[in-house]
CSV table of C-alpha atoms in Angstrom, one decimal:
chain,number,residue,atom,x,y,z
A,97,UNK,CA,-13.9,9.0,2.1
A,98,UNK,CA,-14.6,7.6,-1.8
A,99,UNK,CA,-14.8,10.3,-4.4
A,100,UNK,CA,-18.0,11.7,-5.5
A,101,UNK,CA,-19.0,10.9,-9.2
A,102,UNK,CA,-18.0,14.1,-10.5
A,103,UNK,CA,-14.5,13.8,-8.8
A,104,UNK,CA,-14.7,10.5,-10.4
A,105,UNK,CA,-15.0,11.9,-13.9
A,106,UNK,CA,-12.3,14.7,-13.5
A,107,UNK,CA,-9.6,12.2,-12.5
A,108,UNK,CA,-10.5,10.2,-15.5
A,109,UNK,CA,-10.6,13.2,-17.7
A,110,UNK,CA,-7.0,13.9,-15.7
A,111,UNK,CA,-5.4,10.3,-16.6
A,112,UNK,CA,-6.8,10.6,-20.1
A,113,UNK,CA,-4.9,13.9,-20.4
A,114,UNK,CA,-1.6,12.8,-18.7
A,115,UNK,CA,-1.4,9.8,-21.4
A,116,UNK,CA,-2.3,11.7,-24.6
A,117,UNK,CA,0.1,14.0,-23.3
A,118,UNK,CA,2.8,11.6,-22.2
A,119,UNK,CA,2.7,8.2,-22.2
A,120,UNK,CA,5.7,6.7,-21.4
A,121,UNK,CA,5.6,8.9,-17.8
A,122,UNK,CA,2.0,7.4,-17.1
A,123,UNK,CA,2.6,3.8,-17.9
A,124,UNK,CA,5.5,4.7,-15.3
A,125,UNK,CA,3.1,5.3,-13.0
A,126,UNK,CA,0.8,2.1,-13.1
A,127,UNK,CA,0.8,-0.5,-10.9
A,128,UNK,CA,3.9,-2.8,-12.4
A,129,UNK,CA,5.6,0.0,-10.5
A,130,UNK,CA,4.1,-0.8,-7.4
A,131,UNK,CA,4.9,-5.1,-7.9
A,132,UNK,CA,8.5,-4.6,-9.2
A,133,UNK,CA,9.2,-2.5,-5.9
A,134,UNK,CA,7.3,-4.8,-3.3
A,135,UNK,CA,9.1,-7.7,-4.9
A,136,UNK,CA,12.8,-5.5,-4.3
A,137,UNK,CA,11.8,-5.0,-1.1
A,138,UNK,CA,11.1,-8.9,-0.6
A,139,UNK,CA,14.3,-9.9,-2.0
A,140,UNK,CA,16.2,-7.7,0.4
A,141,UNK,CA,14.3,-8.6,3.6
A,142,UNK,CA,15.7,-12.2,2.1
A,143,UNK,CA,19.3,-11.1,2.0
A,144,UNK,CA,19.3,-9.1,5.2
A,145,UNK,CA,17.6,-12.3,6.7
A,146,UNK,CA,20.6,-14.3,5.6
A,147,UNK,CA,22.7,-11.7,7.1
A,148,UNK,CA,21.4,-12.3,10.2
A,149,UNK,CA,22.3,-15.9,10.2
A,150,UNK,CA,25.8,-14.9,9.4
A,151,UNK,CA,25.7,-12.6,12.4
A,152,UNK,CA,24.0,-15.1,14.6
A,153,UNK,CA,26.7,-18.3,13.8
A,154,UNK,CA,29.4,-15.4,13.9
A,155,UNK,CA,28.5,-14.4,17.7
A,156,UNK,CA,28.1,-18.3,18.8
A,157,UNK,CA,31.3,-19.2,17.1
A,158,UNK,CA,32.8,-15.9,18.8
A,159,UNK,CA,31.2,-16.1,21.7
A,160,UNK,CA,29.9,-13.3,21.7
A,161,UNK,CA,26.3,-13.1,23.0
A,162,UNK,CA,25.4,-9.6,22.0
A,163,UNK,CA,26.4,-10.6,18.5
A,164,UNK,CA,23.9,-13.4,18.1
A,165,UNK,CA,21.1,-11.4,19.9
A,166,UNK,CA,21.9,-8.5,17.3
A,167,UNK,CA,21.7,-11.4,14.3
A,168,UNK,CA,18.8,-12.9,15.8
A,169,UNK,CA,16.4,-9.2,15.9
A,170,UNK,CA,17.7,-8.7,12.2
A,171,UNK,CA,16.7,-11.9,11.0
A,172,UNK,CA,13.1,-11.1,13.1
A,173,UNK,CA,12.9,-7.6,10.9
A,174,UNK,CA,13.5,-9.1,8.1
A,175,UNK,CA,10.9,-11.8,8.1
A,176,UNK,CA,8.5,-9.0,9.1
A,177,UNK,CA,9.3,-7.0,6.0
A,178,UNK,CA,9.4,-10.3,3.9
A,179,UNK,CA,5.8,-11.2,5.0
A,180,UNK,CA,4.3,-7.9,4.8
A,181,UNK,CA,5.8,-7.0,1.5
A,182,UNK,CA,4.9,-10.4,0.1
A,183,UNK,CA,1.1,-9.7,1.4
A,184,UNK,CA,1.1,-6.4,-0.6
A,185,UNK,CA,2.7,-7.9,-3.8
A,186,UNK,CA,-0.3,-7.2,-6.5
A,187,UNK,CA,-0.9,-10.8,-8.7
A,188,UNK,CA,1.0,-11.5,-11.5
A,189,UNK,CA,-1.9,-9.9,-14.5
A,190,UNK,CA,-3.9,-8.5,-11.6
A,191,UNK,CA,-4.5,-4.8,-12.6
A,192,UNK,CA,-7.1,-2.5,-10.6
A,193,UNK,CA,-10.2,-1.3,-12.8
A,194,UNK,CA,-10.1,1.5,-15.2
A,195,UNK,CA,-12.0,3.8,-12.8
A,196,UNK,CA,-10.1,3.1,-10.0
A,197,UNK,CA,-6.4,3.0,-10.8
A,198,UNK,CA,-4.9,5.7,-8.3
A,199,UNK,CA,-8.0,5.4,-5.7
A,200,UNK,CA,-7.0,3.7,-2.7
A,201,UNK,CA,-9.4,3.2,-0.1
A,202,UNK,CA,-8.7,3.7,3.2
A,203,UNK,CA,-9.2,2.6,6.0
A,204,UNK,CA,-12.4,4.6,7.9
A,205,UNK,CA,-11.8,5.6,11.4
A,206,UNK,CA,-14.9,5.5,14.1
A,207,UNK,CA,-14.9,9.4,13.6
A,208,UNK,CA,-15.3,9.1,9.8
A,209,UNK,CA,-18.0,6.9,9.9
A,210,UNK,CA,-19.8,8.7,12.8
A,211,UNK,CA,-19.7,11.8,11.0
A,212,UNK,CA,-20.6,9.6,7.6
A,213,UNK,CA,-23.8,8.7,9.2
A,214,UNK,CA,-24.6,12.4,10.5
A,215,UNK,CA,-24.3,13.7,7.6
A,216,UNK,CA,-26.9,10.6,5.5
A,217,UNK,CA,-29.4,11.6,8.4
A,218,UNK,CA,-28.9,15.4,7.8
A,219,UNK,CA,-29.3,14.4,4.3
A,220,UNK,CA,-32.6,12.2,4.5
A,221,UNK,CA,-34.2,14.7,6.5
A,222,UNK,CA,-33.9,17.4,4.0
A,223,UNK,CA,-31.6,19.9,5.6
């Protein structure tokens, strides 16, 4: 559910405060944050991908088929995480609006949007 205008205007007054009262802790908390930590998280998937080939040629050359099978579903978790993460990775220079730094939208379920509309028609009719 998006924030009403006024709840607009007090987390703006909020993030004003927070940086006239400390700065370096706020430009903590933008989004480079968010970019340096998706791009961690890719570069590990990577590793623990190569891992997985290591584990994978170790149980062939071993003959051991439970080792290769374990290589094979790390190497498949890994490229998961590696392609979600890299999907989430904010643009180099991209940087949400002023108004709209910390709001996230979420996702509206059929029961939020039913009860949306309820409440437009209660609204229209002048209850």
């Amino acid at each position: 559910m998006p924030l009403s205008e006024h709840e607009q205007r007090m987390l703006e007054q909020m993030e004003r405060a927070l940086y006239a009262e400390d700065p370096k802790f706020a430009s903590a908390l933008e989004g480079n944050g968010l970019r340096t930590y998706t791009r961690r998280r890719v570069y590990q998937a990577v590793a623990g991908f190569l891992a997985g080939i290591a584990l994978l040629m170790a149980g062939m050359v071993a003959q051991l088929i439970w080792v290769s099978v374990v290589g094979f579903l790390v190497m498949l978790g890994c490229a998961v995480l590696a392609v979600t993460g890299w999907r989430k990775a904010p643009k180099p220079g991209e940087q949400p609006p002023a108004g709209m730094r910390r709001q996230v939208r979420p996702r509206r379920s059929v029961m939020d949007r039913i009860e949306q509309r309820w409440q437009r028609r209660r609204d229209e009719q002048g209850h």
